[in-house]
Every structure is written in structure tokens, then in C-alpha cells.
mmCIF file of C-alpha atoms in Angstrom:
data_model
loop_
_atom_site.group_PDB
_atom_site.id
_atom_site.type_symbol
_atom_site.label_atom_id
_atom_site.label_comp_id
_atom_site.label_asym_id
_atom_site.label_seq_id
_atom_site.Cartn_x
_atom_site.Cartn_y
_atom_site.Cartn_z
ATOM 1 C CA MET A 1 49.933 -9.724 71.569
ATOM 2 C CA LYS A 2 53.184 -10.384 69.788
ATOM 3 C CA ILE A 3 54.678 -8.319 66.997
ATOM 4 C CA VAL A 4 57.793 -9.424 65.103
ATOM 5 C CA THR A 5 59.993 -6.997 63.150
ATOM 6 C CA ILE A 6 61.931 -8.592 60.305
ATOM 7 C CA CYS A 7 65.049 -7.547 58.376
ATOM 8 C CA GLY A 8 68.027 -9.267 56.744
ATOM 9 C CA ALA A 9 70.430 -9.471 59.662
ATOM 10 C CA GLY A 10 68.031 -9.070 62.560
ATOM 11 C CA ILE A 11 70.115 -6.296 64.066
ATOM 12 C CA GLY A 12 69.772 -3.053 62.116
ATOM 13 C CA SER A 13 66.505 -2.183 60.479
ATOM 14 C CA SER A 14 64.491 -4.635 62.553
ATOM 15 C CA GLY A 15 65.998 -3.112 65.706
ATOM 16 C CA VAL A 16 65.088 0.399 64.593
ATOM 17 C CA LEU A 17 61.629 -0.837 63.663
ATOM 18 C CA LYS A 18 61.209 -2.465 67.080
ATOM 19 C CA VAL A 19 62.122 0.738 68.913
ATOM 20 C CA ASN A 20 59.798 2.874 66.819
ATOM 21 C CA ALA A 21 56.940 0.335 66.906
ATOM 22 C CA GLU A 22 57.137 0.349 70.711
ATOM 23 C CA ARG A 23 56.996 4.135 70.602
ATOM 24 C CA ALA A 24 53.914 4.027 68.348
ATOM 25 C CA LEU A 25 52.220 1.406 70.571
ATOM 26 C CA ARG A 26 52.766 3.597 73.630
ATOM 27 C CA ALA A 27 51.224 6.537 71.802
ATOM 28 C CA LEU A 28 48.225 4.348 70.898
ATOM 29 C CA ASP A 29 48.053 3.044 74.477
ATOM 30 C CA LEU A 30 48.382 -0.563 73.233
ATOM 31 C CA GLU A 31 50.402 -3.335 74.824
ATOM 32 C CA ALA A 32 52.443 -5.818 72.819
ATOM 33 C CA THR A 33 55.714 -7.685 72.913
ATOM 34 C CA VAL A 34 57.896 -6.611 70.004
ATOM 35 C CA VAL A 35 60.682 -8.965 68.905
ATOM 36 C CA ALA A 36 63.348 -8.160 66.280
ATOM 37 C CA ALA A 37 64.515 -11.066 64.142
ATOM 38 C CA ASP A 38 66.188 -11.883 60.848
ATOM 39 C CA VAL A 39 64.232 -13.223 57.934
ATOM 40 C CA SER A 40 65.808 -16.700 58.110
ATOM 41 C CA THR A 41 64.157 -17.291 61.508
ATOM 42 C CA VAL A 42 60.752 -15.826 60.674
ATOM 43 C CA LYS A 43 58.909 -19.168 60.561
ATOM 44 C CA VAL A 44 59.891 -19.946 64.162
ATOM 45 C CA VAL A 45 59.857 -16.464 65.673
ATOM 46 C CA ALA A 46 56.596 -15.392 64.073
ATOM 47 C CA ALA A 47 54.705 -18.679 64.590
ATOM 48 C CA ASP A 48 52.682 -17.151 67.435
ATOM 49 C CA ALA A 49 52.771 -13.523 66.263
ATOM 50 C CA GLN A 50 49.739 -11.466 65.302
ATOM 51 C CA ILE A 51 51.670 -8.933 63.260
ATOM 52 C CA ILE A 52 54.900 -8.911 61.245
ATOM 53 C CA LEU A 53 56.387 -5.473 60.621
ATOM 54 C CA THR A 54 58.882 -5.312 57.778
ATOM 55 C CA THR A 55 59.965 -3.516 54.620
ATOM 56 C CA GLN A 56 58.899 -4.397 51.077
ATOM 57 C CA GLU A 57 62.077 -6.409 50.317
ATOM 58 C CA PHE A 58 61.185 -9.177 52.788
ATOM 59 C CA VAL A 59 57.532 -9.812 52.008
ATOM 60 C CA GLU A 60 58.272 -12.557 49.488
ATOM 61 C CA ALA A 61 60.868 -14.264 51.692
ATOM 62 C CA ILE A 62 58.497 -14.263 54.674
ATOM 63 C CA GLY A 63 56.032 -16.213 52.570
ATOM 64 C CA LYS A 64 52.910 -17.802 53.991
ATOM 65 C CA THR A 65 52.078 -16.785 57.527
ATOM 66 C CA ASN A 66 49.052 -16.459 59.784
ATOM 67 C CA ALA A 67 50.226 -13.061 60.959
ATOM 68 C CA ASP A 68 49.208 -9.805 59.300
ATOM 69 C CA ILE A 69 52.156 -8.383 57.402
ATOM 70 C CA ILE A 70 52.543 -4.617 57.648
ATOM 71 C CA VAL A 71 54.968 -3.052 55.166
ATOM 72 C CA VAL A 72 56.698 0.094 56.439
ATOM 73 C CA VAL A 73 58.230 2.714 54.135
ATOM 74 C CA ASN A 74 59.954 5.154 56.499
ATOM 75 C CA LEU A 75 61.094 3.414 59.681
ATOM 76 C CA PHE A 76 61.216 6.720 61.552
ATOM 77 C CA ASP A 77 57.773 7.946 60.625
ATOM 78 C CA THR A 78 55.853 7.292 63.832
ATOM 79 C CA SER A 79 52.615 8.562 62.312
ATOM 80 C CA GLU A 80 52.913 6.004 59.491
ATOM 81 C CA LEU A 81 53.559 3.267 62.069
ATOM 82 C CA LYS A 82 50.729 4.436 64.313
ATOM 83 C CA GLN A 83 48.254 4.560 61.460
ATOM 84 C CA LYS A 84 49.230 1.134 60.079
ATOM 85 C CA LEU A 85 49.261 -0.547 63.504
ATOM 86 C CA GLU A 86 45.949 1.013 64.417
ATOM 87 C CA SER A 87 44.226 -0.174 61.253
ATOM 88 C CA ALA A 88 45.685 -3.684 61.640
ATOM 89 C CA LEU A 89 44.607 -3.937 65.269
ATOM 90 C CA GLY A 90 41.386 -1.990 65.042
ATOM 91 C CA MET B 1 71.262 4.441 76.205
ATOM 92 C CA PRO B 2 74.792 3.994 74.843
ATOM 93 C CA LEU B 3 75.485 4.779 71.220
ATOM 94 C CA PRO B 4 78.121 2.440 69.727
ATOM 95 C CA PRO B 5 81.525 4.190 69.799
ATOM 96 C CA LEU B 6 81.788 6.899 67.113
ATOM 97 C CA PRO B 7 85.321 8.367 67.291
ATOM 98 C CA GLU B 8 86.513 11.037 64.849
ATOM 99 C CA SER B 9 88.392 8.385 62.861
ATOM 100 C CA ALA B 10 85.054 6.742 62.004
ATOM 101 C CA ILE B 11 83.626 9.924 60.461
ATOM 102 C CA ASP B 12 84.195 10.771 56.795
ATOM 103 C CA ILE B 13 82.884 14.203 55.723
ATOM 104 C CA GLY B 14 81.984 15.107 52.137
ATOM 105 C CA ALA B 15 83.315 11.898 50.611
ATOM 106 C CA PHE B 16 82.775 11.010 46.971
ATOM 107 C CA ALA B 17 81.276 7.648 46.065
ATOM 108 C CA ALA B 18 80.541 6.670 42.467
ATOM 109 C CA ASP B 19 77.771 4.263 43.473
ATOM 110 C CA TRP B 20 76.158 2.608 46.488
ATOM 111 C CA ARG B 21 78.814 -0.095 46.727
ATOM 112 C CA ALA B 22 81.514 2.546 46.981
ATOM 113 C CA ALA B 23 79.470 4.419 49.596
ATOM 114 C CA VAL B 24 79.067 1.278 51.725
ATOM 115 C CA SER B 25 82.784 0.513 51.296
ATOM 116 C CA LEU B 26 83.629 3.950 52.693
ATOM 117 C CA SER B 27 81.512 3.247 55.774
ATOM 118 C CA GLY B 28 83.405 -0.056 56.148
ATOM 119 C CA ASP B 29 86.777 1.728 55.761
ATOM 120 C CA ALA B 30 85.744 4.086 58.556
ATOM 121 C CA LEU B 31 84.918 1.119 60.836
ATOM 122 C CA VAL B 32 88.369 -0.324 60.064
ATOM 123 C CA ARG B 33 90.055 3.001 60.990
ATOM 124 C CA SER B 34 88.269 3.081 64.343
ATOM 125 C CA GLY B 35 89.145 -0.546 65.089
ATOM 126 C CA ALA B 36 85.549 -1.819 65.053
ATOM 127 C CA ALA B 37 85.825 -4.090 62.013
ATOM 128 C CA LYS B 38 88.227 -5.910 59.704
ATOM 129 C CA PRO B 39 88.496 -4.963 56.015
ATOM 130 C CA GLY B 40 86.243 -7.858 54.991
ATOM 131 C CA TYR B 41 83.264 -6.375 56.814
ATOM 132 C CA ALA B 42 82.506 -3.909 53.995
ATOM 133 C CA GLY B 43 82.009 -6.813 51.607
ATOM 134 C CA GLU B 44 79.599 -8.463 54.041
ATOM 135 C CA MET B 45 77.568 -5.263 54.281
ATOM 136 C CA ILE B 46 77.457 -5.070 50.469
ATOM 137 C CA ARG B 47 76.334 -8.715 50.246
ATOM 138 C CA MET B 48 73.426 -8.037 52.618
ATOM 139 C CA ILE B 49 72.125 -5.444 50.159
ATOM 140 C CA GLU B 50 72.821 -7.656 47.137
ATOM 141 C CA ASN B 51 70.873 -10.484 48.788
ATOM 142 C CA PHE B 52 67.947 -8.569 50.235
ATOM 143 C CA GLY B 53 67.729 -5.287 48.356
ATOM 144 C CA PRO B 54 68.078 -1.664 49.425
ATOM 145 C CA TYR B 55 66.140 -2.039 52.690
ATOM 146 C CA VAL B 56 69.062 -0.500 54.572
ATOM 147 C CA VAL B 57 67.877 2.881 53.292
ATOM 148 C CA ILE B 58 65.740 3.268 56.393
ATOM 149 C CA ALA B 59 64.619 6.875 55.946
ATOM 150 C CA PRO B 60 64.810 9.488 53.187
ATOM 151 C CA GLY B 61 68.503 10.168 52.567
ATOM 152 C CA LEU B 62 69.786 7.758 55.229
ATOM 153 C CA ALA B 63 71.318 4.280 54.829
ATOM 154 C CA LEU B 64 72.144 2.073 57.819
ATOM 155 C CA ALA B 65 74.692 -0.342 56.357
ATOM 156 C CA HIS B 66 75.383 -3.405 58.473
ATOM 157 C CA ALA B 67 75.941 -7.147 58.397
ATOM 158 C CA ARG B 68 75.554 -9.849 60.993
ATOM 159 C CA PRO B 69 77.887 -10.235 63.958
ATOM 160 C CA GLY B 70 80.781 -12.491 62.961
ATOM 161 C CA PRO B 71 84.523 -12.874 62.604
ATOM 162 C CA GLU B 72 84.876 -9.649 60.599
ATOM 163 C CA VAL B 73 83.649 -7.603 63.579
ATOM 164 C CA ILE B 74 86.182 -6.646 66.242
ATOM 165 C CA ALA B 75 84.022 -4.499 68.519
ATOM 166 C CA ASN B 76 80.746 -2.603 68.514
ATOM 167 C CA GLY B 77 81.104 0.545 66.474
ATOM 168 C CA LEU B 78 79.380 3.102 64.330
ATOM 169 C CA SER B 79 80.681 5.093 61.370
ATOM 170 C CA VAL B 80 79.251 8.092 59.537
ATOM 171 C CA VAL B 81 79.981 8.963 55.905
ATOM 172 C CA THR B 82 78.483 12.104 54.389
ATOM 173 C CA LEU B 83 78.468 12.140 50.602
ATOM 174 C CA SER B 84 79.467 15.122 48.471
ATOM 175 C CA GLU B 85 77.057 13.839 45.848
ATOM 176 C CA PRO B 86 73.981 11.816 46.833
ATOM 177 C CA VAL B 87 73.973 8.190 45.687
ATOM 178 C CA ARG B 88 71.029 6.019 44.631
ATOM 179 C CA PHE B 89 70.606 2.635 46.308
ATOM 180 C CA GLY B 90 67.548 1.702 44.258
ATOM 181 C CA HIS B 91 65.060 2.297 47.076
ATOM 182 C CA ALA B 92 61.534 3.066 45.914
ATOM 183 C CA HIS B 93 60.936 5.884 48.397
ATOM 184 C CA ASN B 94 64.024 6.931 50.320
ATOM 185 C CA ASP B 95 66.634 7.591 47.594
ATOM 186 C CA PRO B 96 68.970 9.354 47.094
ATOM 187 C CA VAL B 97 71.217 8.746 50.084
ATOM 188 C CA ARG B 98 73.284 11.563 51.574
ATOM 189 C CA VAL B 99 74.363 9.947 54.840
ATOM 190 C CA VAL B 100 75.644 6.370 55.245
ATOM 191 C CA LEU B 101 75.912 4.911 58.728
ATOM 192 C CA GLY B 102 78.037 1.804 59.138
ATOM 193 C CA LEU B 103 77.120 -0.398 62.078
ATOM 194 C CA ALA B 104 79.229 -3.213 63.483
ATOM 195 C CA ILE B 105 77.788 -5.326 66.272
ATOM 196 C CA ALA B 106 80.038 -7.853 67.991
ATOM 197 C CA GLU B 107 77.356 -9.929 69.648
ATOM 198 C CA SER B 108 73.689 -10.237 68.810
ATOM 199 C CA GLY B 109 71.382 -9.966 71.762
ATOM 200 C CA ALA B 110 73.197 -7.135 73.488
ATOM 201 C CA HIS B 111 72.834 -4.807 70.535
ATOM 202 C CA LEU B 112 69.300 -3.508 70.880
ATOM 203 C CA ALA B 113 70.165 -0.708 73.294
ATOM 204 C CA ALA B 114 72.812 0.465 70.836
ATOM 205 C CA VAL B 115 70.421 0.362 67.868
ATOM 206 C CA ALA B 116 67.783 2.114 69.981
ATOM 207 C CA ALA B 117 70.250 4.916 70.641
ATOM 208 C CA VAL B 118 70.810 5.309 66.885
ATOM 209 C CA ALA B 119 67.039 5.275 66.327
ATOM 210 C CA ASN B 120 66.499 7.966 68.939
ATOM 211 C CA ILE B 121 68.818 10.367 67.104
ATOM 212 C CA PHE B 122 66.914 10.008 63.834
ATOM 213 C CA ASN B 123 63.484 10.290 65.378
ATOM 214 C CA ASP B 124 64.327 13.965 65.048
ATOM 215 C CA SER B 125 63.664 14.210 61.315
ATOM 216 C CA SER B 126 66.018 17.198 60.942
ATOM 217 C CA ALA B 127 69.037 15.128 62.060
ATOM 218 C CA ILE B 128 69.757 13.619 58.618
ATOM 219 C CA GLY B 129 69.918 17.031 56.948
ATOM 220 C CA GLN B 130 72.053 18.440 59.747
ATOM 221 C CA ILE B 131 74.543 15.584 59.474
ATOM 222 C CA ALA B 132 74.602 15.807 55.660
ATOM 223 C CA GLU B 133 75.484 19.519 55.920
ATOM 224 C CA ALA B 134 78.054 19.145 58.721
ATOM 225 C CA THR B 135 81.527 20.430 57.868
ATOM 226 C CA SER B 136 83.540 18.633 60.540
ATOM 227 C CA ALA B 137 83.651 15.329 62.411
ATOM 228 C CA ALA B 138 83.204 17.222 65.680
ATOM 229 C CA GLU B 139 79.983 18.721 64.365
ATOM 230 C CA VAL B 140 78.642 15.242 63.480
ATOM 231 C CA GLN B 141 79.554 14.010 66.962
ATOM 232 C CA GLN B 142 77.750 16.964 68.467
ATOM 233 C CA ILE B 143 74.567 16.360 66.420
ATOM 234 C CA MET B 144 74.648 12.687 67.409
ATOM 235 C CA GLY B 145 75.200 13.488 71.048
ATOM 236 C CA VAL B 146 78.688 11.960 71.243
ATOM 237 C CA ILE B 147 80.968 13.411 73.872
ATOM 238 C CA PRO B 148 84.346 13.816 72.124
ATOM 239 C CA SER B 149 87.084 11.892 73.897
#
């Protein structure tokens, strides 16, 4: 499974989101490759992704995609991430 | 995992900012003082927020200002600005901001370990409040696990 985290520059928020998503996946005992990217590359990077993790600001720019988009509010809230990943994958 | 360099010169305690642009500018000034970025980097960080919105407010009270690697970045570096008065960035959930981190990354690709180190600090949800209340640069370094040079 592939998960892509998206932010504006592909280095800050998406990096934090990647680290914390990996933490949540470990806690859920799920395996996935998590890739951080900037929104301008989303069409290419997320072409084969099941899930896109991002914040509200980028939903419109991401546009049409086959992946499930999960919108995260607090990037450090592992329980929020766990719950949202679990319901998307479950 | 290595945190980007955070020397005392990159820490600004109890600063006043009239609005979010001023707060981000202060985090850019701090990166200039520590030699991580050129003066133009602050403007790039501000443009990221103008273009994409206040997504840099990544947790309640905490903004992670940054732009892309580029000619305005000299070296990897982190800055910390604590605000005497919290500032609103326009985020639906995480306003107002008390702590602004400035992040400069010289080369994309090699940055994830550095960002992971920043993330690890703030996985302790008390860290933002502790940094906001800190009264010295040394105290901020201690909370963030930086060994003072």
C-alpha cells in the first residue's frame, strides 16, 4: 500500500505528516510506504497511491484522484491519525 | 536523528509581532543571524502561506514556517521565535500561534531525518507550552534537546 502526504513545499508539513503517519501505522500494525511530496507533483506521485494525507488547504489543488483523501487537523495527534487511517483502510 | 542546527542566535524569546507576516519575518531574521538563510528567505516563507493558506500552523499554537530549498537558503537550520502576544494565522483549528519555527532546508531529499527530529519533539504535546513559556534561549535549546555549543 502507498500513502502520499501532501503540503506546499513537500518538506515541512508533509514531512511531519509522514513521520506521524508511520508512527500511527506501526501502532495499528499496518504496513505501507509513506511518501512526502509537494502539491505540484501530486498527480505523478499519487498516481498509484491508495491514500493521500493532507490538510484542508490542499484538497482543492489535489483535485480529482483515485486515492482516498484524508484531511488531518492536528499533525501531531496520533489518535486522530490512527482513527482516520483505520476507518479509511478498514 | 539530527535536528537542524539551532544556535542561540536563531532563538528569539518573547518577541512582539503585529501580525502573522511579522511573526514569520522574525523567524526569517533569526535564520539570517545564524547563517542558515539570506534575508530574502522570509519573503519566500510568507509567499508559501499567501499561496496555500495557513497550513503551516501544524498544531495548536505552533507554526512551522518554511519555503522550498533554493538560492535563499545557505545551510540547513532551524529558528524558534516565541511571541509575547499570540498571533492569528487564520487557521480554523490551531490559532492563535505562540511559537513560530523557521525551517531552512538546503537540499530536498536529505531533509526528512531533520524534519522527523522536529516532529519527535512535538509529539510530546507539552513541548509547545514549555517553549512558549521559556525565558531564555538556553531553556528552549534544553527543551528541544539541543546540546549548547
